[in-house]
CSV table of C-alpha atoms in Angstrom, one decimal:
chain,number,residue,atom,x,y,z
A,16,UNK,CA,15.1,-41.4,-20.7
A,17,UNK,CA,16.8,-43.3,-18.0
A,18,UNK,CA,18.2,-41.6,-15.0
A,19,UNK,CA,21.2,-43.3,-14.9
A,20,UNK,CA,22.0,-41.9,-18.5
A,21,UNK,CA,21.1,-38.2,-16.7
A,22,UNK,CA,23.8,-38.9,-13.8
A,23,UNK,CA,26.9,-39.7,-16.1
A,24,UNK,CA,25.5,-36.3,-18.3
A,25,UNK,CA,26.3,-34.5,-14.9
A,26,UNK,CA,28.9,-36.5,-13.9
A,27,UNK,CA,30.7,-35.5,-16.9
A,28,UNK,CA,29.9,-31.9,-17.1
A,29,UNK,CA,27.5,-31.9,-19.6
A,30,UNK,CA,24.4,-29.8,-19.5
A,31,UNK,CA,21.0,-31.0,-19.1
A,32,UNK,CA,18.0,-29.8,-21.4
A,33,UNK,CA,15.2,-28.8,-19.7
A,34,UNK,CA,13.0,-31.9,-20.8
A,35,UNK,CA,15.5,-34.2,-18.9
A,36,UNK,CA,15.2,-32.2,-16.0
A,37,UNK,CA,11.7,-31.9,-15.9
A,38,UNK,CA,11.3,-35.7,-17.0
A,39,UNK,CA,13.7,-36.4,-14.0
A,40,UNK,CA,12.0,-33.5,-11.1
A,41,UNK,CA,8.4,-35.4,-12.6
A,42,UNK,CA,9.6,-39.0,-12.1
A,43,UNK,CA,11.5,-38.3,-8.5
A,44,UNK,CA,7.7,-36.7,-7.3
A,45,UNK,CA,6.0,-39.7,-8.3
A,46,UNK,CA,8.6,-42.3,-6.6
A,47,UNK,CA,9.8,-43.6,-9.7
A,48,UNK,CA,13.6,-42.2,-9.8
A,49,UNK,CA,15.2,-43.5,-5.9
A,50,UNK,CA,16.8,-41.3,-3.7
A,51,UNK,CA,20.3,-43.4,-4.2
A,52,UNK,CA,19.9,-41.8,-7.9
A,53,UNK,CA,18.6,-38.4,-7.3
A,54,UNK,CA,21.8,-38.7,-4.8
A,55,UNK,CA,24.4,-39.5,-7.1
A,56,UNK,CA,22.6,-36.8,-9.3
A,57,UNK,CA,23.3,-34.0,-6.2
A,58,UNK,CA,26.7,-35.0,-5.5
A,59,UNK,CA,27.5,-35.1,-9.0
A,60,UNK,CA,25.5,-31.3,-9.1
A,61,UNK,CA,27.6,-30.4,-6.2
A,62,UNK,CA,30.7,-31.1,-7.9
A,63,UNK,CA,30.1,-30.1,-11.4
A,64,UNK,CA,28.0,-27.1,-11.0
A,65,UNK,CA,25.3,-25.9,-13.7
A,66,UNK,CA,25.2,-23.3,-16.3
A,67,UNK,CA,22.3,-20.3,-16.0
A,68,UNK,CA,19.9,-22.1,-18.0
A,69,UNK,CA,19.9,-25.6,-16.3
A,70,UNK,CA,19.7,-23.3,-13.0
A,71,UNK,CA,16.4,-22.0,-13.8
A,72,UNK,CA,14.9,-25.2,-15.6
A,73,UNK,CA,15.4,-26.5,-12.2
A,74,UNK,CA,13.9,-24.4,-10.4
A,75,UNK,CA,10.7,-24.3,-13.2
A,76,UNK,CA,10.5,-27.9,-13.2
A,77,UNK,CA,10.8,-27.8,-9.0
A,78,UNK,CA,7.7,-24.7,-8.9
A,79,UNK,CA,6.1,-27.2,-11.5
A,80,UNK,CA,5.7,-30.1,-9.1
A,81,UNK,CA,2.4,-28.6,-7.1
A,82,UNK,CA,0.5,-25.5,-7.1
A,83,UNK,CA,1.1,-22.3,-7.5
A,84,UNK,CA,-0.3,-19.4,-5.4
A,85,UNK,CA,-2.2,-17.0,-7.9
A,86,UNK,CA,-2.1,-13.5,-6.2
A,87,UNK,CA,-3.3,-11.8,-9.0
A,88,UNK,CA,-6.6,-10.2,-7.8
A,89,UNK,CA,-4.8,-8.5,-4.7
A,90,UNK,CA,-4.2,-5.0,-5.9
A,91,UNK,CA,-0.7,-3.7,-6.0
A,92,UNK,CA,2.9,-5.0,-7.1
A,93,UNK,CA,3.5,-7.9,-4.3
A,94,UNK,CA,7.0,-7.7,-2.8
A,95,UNK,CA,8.7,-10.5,-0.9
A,96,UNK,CA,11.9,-10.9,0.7
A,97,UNK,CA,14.2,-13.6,1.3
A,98,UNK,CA,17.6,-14.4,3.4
A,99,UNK,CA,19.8,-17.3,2.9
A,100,UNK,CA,19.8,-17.2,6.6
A,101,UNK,CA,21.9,-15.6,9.8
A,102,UNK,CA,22.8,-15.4,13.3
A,103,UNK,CA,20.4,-12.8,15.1
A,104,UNK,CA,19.3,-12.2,11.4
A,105,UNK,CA,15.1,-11.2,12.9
A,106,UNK,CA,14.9,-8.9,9.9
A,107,UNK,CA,12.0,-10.0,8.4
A,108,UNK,CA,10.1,-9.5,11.4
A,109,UNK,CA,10.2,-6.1,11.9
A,110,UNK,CA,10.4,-5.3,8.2
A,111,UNK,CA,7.2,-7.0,6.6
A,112,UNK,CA,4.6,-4.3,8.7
A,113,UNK,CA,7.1,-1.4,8.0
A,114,UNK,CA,6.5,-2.1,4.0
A,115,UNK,CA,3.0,-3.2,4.8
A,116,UNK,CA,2.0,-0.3,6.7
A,117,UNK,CA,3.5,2.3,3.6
A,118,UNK,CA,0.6,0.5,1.3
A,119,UNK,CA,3.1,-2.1,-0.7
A,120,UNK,CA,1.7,-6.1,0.1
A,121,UNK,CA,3.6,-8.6,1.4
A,122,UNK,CA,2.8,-12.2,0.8
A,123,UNK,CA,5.7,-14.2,3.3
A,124,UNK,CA,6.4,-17.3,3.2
A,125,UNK,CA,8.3,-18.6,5.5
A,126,UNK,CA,11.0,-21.1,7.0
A,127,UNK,CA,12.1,-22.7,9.9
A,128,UNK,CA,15.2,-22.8,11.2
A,129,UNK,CA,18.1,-25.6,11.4
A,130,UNK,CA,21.7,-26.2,12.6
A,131,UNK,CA,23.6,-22.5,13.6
A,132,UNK,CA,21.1,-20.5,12.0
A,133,UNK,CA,17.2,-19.2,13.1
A,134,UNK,CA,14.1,-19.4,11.8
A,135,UNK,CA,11.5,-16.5,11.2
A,136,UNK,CA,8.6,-18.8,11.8
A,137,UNK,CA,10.0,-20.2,15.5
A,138,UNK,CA,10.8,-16.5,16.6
A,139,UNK,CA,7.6,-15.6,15.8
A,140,UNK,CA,5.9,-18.9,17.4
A,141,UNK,CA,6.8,-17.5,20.8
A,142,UNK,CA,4.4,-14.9,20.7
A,143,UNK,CA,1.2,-16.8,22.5
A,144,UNK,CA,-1.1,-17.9,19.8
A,145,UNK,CA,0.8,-16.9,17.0
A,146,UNK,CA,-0.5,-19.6,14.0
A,147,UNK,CA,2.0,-19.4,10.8
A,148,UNK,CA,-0.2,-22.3,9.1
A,149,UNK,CA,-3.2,-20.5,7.7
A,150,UNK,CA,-4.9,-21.6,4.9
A,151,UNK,CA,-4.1,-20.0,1.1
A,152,UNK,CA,-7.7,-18.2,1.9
A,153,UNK,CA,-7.0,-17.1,5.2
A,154,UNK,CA,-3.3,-16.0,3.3
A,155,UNK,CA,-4.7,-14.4,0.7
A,156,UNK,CA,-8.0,-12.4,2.4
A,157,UNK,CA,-5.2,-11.3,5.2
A,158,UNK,CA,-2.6,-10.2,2.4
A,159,UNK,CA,-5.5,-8.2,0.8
A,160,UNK,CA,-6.8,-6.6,4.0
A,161,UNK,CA,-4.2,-5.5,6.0
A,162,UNK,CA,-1.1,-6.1,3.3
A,163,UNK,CA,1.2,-8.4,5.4
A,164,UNK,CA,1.2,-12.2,6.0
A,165,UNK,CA,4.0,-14.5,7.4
A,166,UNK,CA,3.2,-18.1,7.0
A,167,UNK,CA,4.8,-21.6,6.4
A,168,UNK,CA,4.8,-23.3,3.0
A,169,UNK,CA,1.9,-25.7,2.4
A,170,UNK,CA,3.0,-28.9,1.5
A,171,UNK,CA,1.5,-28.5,-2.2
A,172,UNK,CA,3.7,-25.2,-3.2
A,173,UNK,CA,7.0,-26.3,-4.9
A,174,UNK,CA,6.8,-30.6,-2.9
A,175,UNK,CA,9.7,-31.3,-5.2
A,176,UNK,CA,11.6,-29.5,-3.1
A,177,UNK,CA,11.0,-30.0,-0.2
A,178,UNK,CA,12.2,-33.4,-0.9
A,179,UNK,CA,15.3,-32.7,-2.4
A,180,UNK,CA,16.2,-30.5,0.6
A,181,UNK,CA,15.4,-33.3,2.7
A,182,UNK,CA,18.1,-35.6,0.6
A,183,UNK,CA,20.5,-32.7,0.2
A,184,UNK,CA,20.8,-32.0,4.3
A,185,UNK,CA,21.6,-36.0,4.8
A,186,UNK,CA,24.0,-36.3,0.9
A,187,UNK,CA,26.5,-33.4,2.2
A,188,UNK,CA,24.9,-31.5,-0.6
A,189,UNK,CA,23.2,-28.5,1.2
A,190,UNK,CA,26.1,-26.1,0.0
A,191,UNK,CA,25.7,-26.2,-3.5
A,192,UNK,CA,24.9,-22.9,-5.1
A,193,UNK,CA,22.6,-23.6,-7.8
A,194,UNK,CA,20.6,-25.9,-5.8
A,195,UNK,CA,20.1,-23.0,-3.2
A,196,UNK,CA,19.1,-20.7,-5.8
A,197,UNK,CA,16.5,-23.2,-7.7
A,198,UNK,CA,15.4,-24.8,-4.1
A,199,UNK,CA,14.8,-20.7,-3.2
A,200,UNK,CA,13.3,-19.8,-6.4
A,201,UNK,CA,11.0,-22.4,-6.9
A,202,UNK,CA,9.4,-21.6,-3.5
A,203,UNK,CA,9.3,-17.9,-3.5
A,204,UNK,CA,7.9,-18.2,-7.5
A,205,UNK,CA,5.0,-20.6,-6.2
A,206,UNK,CA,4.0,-17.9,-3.4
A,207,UNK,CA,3.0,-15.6,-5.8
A,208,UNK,CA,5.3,-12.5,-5.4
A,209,UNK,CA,5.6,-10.1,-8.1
A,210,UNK,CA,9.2,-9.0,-7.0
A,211,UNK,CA,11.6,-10.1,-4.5
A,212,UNK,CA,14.2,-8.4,-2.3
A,213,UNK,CA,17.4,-10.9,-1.8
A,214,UNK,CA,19.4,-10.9,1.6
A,215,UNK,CA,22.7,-12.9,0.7
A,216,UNK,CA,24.4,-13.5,3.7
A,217,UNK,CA,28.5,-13.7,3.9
A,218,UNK,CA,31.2,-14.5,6.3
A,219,UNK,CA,32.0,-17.0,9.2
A,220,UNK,CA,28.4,-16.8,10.2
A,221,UNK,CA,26.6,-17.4,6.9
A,222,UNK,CA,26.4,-20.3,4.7
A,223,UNK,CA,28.8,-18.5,1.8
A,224,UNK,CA,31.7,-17.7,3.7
A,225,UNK,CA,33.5,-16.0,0.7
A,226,UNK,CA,32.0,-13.1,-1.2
A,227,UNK,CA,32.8,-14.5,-4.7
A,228,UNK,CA,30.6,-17.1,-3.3
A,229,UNK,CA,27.9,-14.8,-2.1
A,230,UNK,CA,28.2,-12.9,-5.6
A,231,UNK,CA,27.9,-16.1,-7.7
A,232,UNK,CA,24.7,-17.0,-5.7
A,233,UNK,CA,22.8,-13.6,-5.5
A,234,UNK,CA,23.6,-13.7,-9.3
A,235,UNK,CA,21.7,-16.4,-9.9
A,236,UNK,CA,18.9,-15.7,-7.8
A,237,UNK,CA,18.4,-12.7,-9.6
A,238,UNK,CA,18.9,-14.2,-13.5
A,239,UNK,CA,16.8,-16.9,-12.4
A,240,UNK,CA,13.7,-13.9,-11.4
A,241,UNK,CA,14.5,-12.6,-14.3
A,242,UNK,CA,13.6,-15.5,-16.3
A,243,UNK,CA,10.5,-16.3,-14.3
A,244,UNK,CA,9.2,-12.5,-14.9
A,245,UNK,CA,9.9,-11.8,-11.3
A,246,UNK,CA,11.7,-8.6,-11.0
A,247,UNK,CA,14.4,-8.6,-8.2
A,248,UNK,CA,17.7,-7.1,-6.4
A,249,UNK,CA,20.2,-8.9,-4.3
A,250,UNK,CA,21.8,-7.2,-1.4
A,251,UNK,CA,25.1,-8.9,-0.1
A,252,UNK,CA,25.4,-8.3,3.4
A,253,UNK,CA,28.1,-9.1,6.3
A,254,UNK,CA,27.7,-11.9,8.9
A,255,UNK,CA,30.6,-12.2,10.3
A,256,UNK,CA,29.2,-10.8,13.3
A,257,UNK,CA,26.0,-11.9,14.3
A,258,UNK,CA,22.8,-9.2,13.7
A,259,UNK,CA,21.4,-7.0,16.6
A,260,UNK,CA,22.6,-8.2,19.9
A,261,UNK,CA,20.1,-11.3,20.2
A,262,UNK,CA,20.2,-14.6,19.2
A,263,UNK,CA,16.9,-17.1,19.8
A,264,UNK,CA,13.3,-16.7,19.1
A,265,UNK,CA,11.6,-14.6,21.7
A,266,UNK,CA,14.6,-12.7,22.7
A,267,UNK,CA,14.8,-11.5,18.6
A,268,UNK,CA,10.8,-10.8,19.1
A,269,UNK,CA,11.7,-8.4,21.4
A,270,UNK,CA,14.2,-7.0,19.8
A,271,UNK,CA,12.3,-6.5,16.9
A,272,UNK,CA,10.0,-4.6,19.0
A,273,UNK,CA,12.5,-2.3,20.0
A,274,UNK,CA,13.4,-1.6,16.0
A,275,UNK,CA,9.4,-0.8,15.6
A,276,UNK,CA,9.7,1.6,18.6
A,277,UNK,CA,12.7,3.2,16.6
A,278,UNK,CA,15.2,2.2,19.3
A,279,UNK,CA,17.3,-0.9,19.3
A,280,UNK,CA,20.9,-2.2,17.5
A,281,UNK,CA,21.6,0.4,14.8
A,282,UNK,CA,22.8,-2.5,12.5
A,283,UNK,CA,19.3,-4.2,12.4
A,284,UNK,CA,17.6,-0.9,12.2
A,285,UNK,CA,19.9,0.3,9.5
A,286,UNK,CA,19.2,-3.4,7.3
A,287,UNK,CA,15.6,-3.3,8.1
A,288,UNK,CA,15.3,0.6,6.6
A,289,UNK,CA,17.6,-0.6,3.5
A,290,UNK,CA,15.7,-3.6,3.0
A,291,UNK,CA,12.1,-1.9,3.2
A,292,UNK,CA,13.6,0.7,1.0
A,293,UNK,CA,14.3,-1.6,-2.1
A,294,UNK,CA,11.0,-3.4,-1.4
A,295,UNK,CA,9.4,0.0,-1.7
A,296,UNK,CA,11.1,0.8,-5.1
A,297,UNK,CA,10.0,-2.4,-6.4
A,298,UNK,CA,6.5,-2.4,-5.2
A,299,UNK,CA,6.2,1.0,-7.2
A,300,UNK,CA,5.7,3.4,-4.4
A,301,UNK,CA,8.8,5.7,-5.7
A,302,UNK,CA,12.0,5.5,-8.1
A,303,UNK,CA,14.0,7.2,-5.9
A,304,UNK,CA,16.4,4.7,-2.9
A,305,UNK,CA,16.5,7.8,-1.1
A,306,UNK,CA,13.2,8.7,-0.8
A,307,UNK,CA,12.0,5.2,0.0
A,308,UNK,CA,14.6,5.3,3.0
A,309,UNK,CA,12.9,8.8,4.1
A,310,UNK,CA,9.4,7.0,4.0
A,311,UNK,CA,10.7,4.1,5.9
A,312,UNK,CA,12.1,5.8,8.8
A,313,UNK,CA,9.2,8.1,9.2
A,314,UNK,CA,7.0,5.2,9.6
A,315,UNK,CA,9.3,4.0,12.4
A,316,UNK,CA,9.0,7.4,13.6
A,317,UNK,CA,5.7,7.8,13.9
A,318,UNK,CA,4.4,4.6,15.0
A,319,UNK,CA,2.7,3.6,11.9
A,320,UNK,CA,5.3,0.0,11.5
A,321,UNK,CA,4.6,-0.9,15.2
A,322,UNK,CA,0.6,-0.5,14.5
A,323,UNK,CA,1.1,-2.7,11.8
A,324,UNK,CA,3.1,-5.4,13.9
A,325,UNK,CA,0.1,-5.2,16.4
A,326,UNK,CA,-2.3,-6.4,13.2
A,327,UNK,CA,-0.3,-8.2,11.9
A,328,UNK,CA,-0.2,-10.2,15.2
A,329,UNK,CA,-3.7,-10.0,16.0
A,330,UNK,CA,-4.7,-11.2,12.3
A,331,UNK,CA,-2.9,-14.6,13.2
A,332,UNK,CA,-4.1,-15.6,16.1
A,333,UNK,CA,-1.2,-13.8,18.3
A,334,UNK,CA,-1.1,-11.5,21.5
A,335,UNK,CA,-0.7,-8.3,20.5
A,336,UNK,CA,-0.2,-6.9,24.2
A,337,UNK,CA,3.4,-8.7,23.9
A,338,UNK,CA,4.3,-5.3,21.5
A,339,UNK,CA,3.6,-3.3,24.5
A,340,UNK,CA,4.5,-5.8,27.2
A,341,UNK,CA,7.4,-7.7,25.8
A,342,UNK,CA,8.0,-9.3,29.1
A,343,UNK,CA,4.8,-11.8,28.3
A,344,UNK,CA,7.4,-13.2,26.2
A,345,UNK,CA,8.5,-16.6,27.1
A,346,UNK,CA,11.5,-16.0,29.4
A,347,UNK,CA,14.0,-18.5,30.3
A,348,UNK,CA,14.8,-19.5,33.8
A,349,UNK,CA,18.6,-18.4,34.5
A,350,UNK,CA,20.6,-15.3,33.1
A,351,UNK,CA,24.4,-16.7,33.3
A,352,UNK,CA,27.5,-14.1,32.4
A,353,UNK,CA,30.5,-15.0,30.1
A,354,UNK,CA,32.8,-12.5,31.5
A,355,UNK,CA,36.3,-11.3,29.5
A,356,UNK,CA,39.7,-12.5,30.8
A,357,UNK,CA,41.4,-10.6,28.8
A,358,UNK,CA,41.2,-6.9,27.8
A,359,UNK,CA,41.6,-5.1,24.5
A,360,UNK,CA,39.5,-4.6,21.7
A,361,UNK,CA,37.1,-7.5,20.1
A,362,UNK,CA,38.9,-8.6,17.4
A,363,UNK,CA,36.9,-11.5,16.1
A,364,UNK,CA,33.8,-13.0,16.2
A,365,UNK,CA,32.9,-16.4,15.2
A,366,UNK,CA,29.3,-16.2,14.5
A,367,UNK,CA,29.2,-19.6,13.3
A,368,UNK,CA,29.9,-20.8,16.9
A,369,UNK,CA,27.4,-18.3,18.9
A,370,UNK,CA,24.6,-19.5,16.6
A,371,UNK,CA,25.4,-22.9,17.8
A,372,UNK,CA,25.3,-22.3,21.2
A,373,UNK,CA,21.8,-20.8,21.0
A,374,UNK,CA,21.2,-24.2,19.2
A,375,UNK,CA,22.8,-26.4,22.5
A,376,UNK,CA,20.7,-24.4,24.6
A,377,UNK,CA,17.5,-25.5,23.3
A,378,UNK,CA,16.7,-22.4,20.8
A,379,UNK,CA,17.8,-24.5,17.7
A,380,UNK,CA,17.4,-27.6,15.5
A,381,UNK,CA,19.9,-30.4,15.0
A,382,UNK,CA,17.4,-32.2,13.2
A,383,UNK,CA,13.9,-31.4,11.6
A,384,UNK,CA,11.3,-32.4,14.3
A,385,UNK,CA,13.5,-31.4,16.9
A,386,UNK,CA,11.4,-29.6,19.7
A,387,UNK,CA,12.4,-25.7,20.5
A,388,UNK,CA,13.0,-23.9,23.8
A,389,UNK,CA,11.8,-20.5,22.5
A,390,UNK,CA,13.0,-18.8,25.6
A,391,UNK,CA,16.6,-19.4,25.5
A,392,UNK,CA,19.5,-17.6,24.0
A,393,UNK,CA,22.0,-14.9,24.0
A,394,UNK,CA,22.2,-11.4,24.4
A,395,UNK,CA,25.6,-10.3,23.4
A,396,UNK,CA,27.2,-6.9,26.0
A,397,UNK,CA,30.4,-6.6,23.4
A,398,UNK,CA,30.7,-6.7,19.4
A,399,UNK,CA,33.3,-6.0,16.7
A,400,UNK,CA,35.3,-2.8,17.3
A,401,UNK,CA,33.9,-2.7,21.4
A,402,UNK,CA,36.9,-1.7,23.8
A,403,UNK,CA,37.0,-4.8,26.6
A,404,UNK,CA,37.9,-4.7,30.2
A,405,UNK,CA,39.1,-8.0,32.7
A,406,UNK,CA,35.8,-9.1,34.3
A,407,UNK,CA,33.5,-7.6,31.3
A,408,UNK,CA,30.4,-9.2,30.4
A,409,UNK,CA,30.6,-10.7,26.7
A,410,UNK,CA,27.7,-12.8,26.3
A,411,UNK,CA,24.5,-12.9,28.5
A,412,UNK,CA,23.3,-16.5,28.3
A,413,UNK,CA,19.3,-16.9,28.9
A,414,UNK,CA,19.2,-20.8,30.0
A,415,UNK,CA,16.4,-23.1,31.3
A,416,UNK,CA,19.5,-25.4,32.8
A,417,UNK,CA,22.4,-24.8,34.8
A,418,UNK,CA,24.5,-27.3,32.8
A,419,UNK,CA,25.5,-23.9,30.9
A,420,UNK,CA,29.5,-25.0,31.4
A,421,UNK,CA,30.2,-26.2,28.2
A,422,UNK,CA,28.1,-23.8,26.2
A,423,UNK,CA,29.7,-20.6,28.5
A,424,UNK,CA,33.4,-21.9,27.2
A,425,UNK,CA,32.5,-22.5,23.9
A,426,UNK,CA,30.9,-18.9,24.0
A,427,UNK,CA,34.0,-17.6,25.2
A,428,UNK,CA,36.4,-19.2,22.5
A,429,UNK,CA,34.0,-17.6,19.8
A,430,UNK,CA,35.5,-13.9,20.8
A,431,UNK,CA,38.9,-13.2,19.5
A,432,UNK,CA,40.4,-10.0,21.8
A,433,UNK,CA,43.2,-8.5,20.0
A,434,UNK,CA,45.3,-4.7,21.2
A,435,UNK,CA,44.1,-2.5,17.7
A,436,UNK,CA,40.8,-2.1,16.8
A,437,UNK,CA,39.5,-4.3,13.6
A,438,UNK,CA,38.2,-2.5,10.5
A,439,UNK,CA,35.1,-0.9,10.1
A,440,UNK,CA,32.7,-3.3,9.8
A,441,UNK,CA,30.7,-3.2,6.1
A,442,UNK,CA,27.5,-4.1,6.9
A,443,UNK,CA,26.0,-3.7,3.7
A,444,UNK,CA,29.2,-5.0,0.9
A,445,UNK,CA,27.4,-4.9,-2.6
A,446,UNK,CA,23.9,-4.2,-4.2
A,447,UNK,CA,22.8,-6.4,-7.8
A,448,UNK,CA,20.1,-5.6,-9.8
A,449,UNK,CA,17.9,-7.9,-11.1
């Protein structure tokens, strides 16, 4: 085979057989395929899409390039989630002991996060002591004991992609949907899972800012599960607000905390108790949704999830007195008000531009390597739907500099303040099984 043969195949529309992708996922691994060819091979992806089948050989071929986590003598069905990544979105921190702690395991692996949107493993990073790089021995004997890890990939699950997501972010080729969905399968396949729980995030503050978009991707997440044995649903569900009224890592810790106390934004609550819910059908504990929802707000109830934070924490190295002491959270220096001029009703919000803002602050990435302020952020007073008077607070900005000027207008611009009120807000827009 010759690679340049496989880039006029895509170039042209035509579909690859899986031993040309694998030849070509085997040869790019070993340094003998360039990245100026694997990049005319993404551009000419991006443009000319794939059919079901390639989508999956992909990914194969991608899990296929290094190890594959064998979970297989932890008892139980092991359930995983996975977003394709918000503003504010902390879900997966207060979900993974609320599932943990009702008896199903979850093995989480983890990322980081980049441009406008957060990363699981940085919010959780700003809890002193808090190591996300344990061993797979230290994974798996944690998994096993108290039924709840969240870790980083090690560089041997899935190294294929991590290299072609390193091309794709520089090739304009990040937004393609069946390289999201074989980049995402390949890793959460080689972690393990048994079943997995898809977040699809749409709107102005998610990657797929159209729901045909959103659809067409959480369908091939899910037929790509399917074809790997992995049983799966995908959730579509609305960002164009940003989640909870937080945005940064240790301000999201502690409003996680507040979700595990059973207080806190009613959207994040609501998506956390959904989420655990489908987890729980999946990891066998009952058929029924609505039962699964009743078992997961009893454990907030009761205090059963926020014990299970606490282990969780302890298990990797963390503070647990930060669950009952959030203020040993790092804090940032300066608390600076964006205040309304006009008054009405919030109208708009572009989510897009908030999650940015966190990012100029310090609480983001431009640029893998980039070093985090995990104390910064924004604490948002006013949301879609909120009634707004002259002089309101919009935005809370937590700052370590007082060079917030540019930032504090930018935040500003990202509210649209209009005389009706908007439509409800969907949170939750459409549910496919696997």
């Amino acid at each position: 085979m010759r690679m340049v043969d496989l880039i006029a195949k895509k170039r042209d529309g035509q579909t690859l057989t899986k031993e040309e992708i694998n030849w070509m996922i085997t040869g790019y691994v070993k340094d003998e395929i360039p990245d100026y060819q694997m990049s005319a091979f993404l551009m000419a992806t991006y443009f000319k899409g794939m059919g079901e089948a390639e989508q999956a050989d992909l990914a194969m071929a991608m899990l296929n390039s290094g190890d594959r986590l064998d979970l297989s003598d932890i008892p139980g069905i092991k359930v995983d989630k996975h977003s394709t990544g918000g503003v504010g979105d902390k879900i997966s921190i207060p979900l993974t002991p609320l599932v943990a702690c009702l008896g199903v395991p979850v093995p989480m692996i983890s990322g980081r996060g980049l441009g406008h949107t957060g990363g699981t493993l940085d919010k959780l990073e700003s809890i002193p002591g808090f190591r996300v790089d344990l061993s797979e021995q230290e994974f798996k004997t944690q998994v096993a004991s108290i039924h709840q890890a969240i870790v980083s990939a090690s560089g041997d699950l899935a190294p294929a992609d991590r290299r072609l997501y390193a091309l794709r972010d520089v090739t304009a080729t990040v937004e393609s949907i069946p390289l999201i969905a074989s980049s995402i399968m390949s890793k959460k396949i080689a972690s393990g899972t048994s079943a997995l729980v898809f977040d699809v995030k749409v709107g102005n503050g998610a990657f797929m800012k159209t729901e045909a978009d959103a659809e067409k991707l959480a369908q091939a997440l899910v037929t790509i599960a399917k074809q790997a044995g992995v049983k799966s649903v995908a959730l579509l569900t609305n960002m164009d607000q940003p989640l909870g009224i937080t945005i940064g890592n240790s301000l999201e810790i502690a409003e996680s905390i507040a979700i595990l106390r059973n207080r806190g934004p009613k959207d994040v609550r609501d998506l956390t108790v959904t989420l655990a819910a489908h987890m729980l059908v999946l990891g066998g504990k009952t058929q029924s949704l609505e039962q699964a929802i009743g078992m997961a707000e009893d454990a907030l109830c009761d205090g059963r999830a926020l014990n299970a934070f606490k282990q969780l924490i302890k298990a990797q190295g963390g503070d647990p007195a930060v669950v009952d002491d959030p203020r040993r959270l790092p804090q940032a220096k300066y608390r600076v008000d964006v205040k309304a001029t006009q008054a009405g009703v919030v109208t708009g919000i572009d989510t897009n531009a908030l999650g940015l803002a966190a990012m100029q602050l310090g609480g983001g990435r431009a640029k893998k390597g980039d070093q985090l302020d995990l104390a910064v952020g924004l604490v948002l007073h006013k949301k879609l739907g909120t009634p707004v008077s002259v002089g309101d607070t919009l935005v809370t900005l937590h700052a370590d500099s007082q060079e917030t000027a540019a930032i504090e207008q930018a935040v500003h611009q990202a509210f649209t303040i209009g005389q009706s009120a908007p439509a409800k807000f969907q949170l939750i827009k459409k549910v496919i099984q696997g």
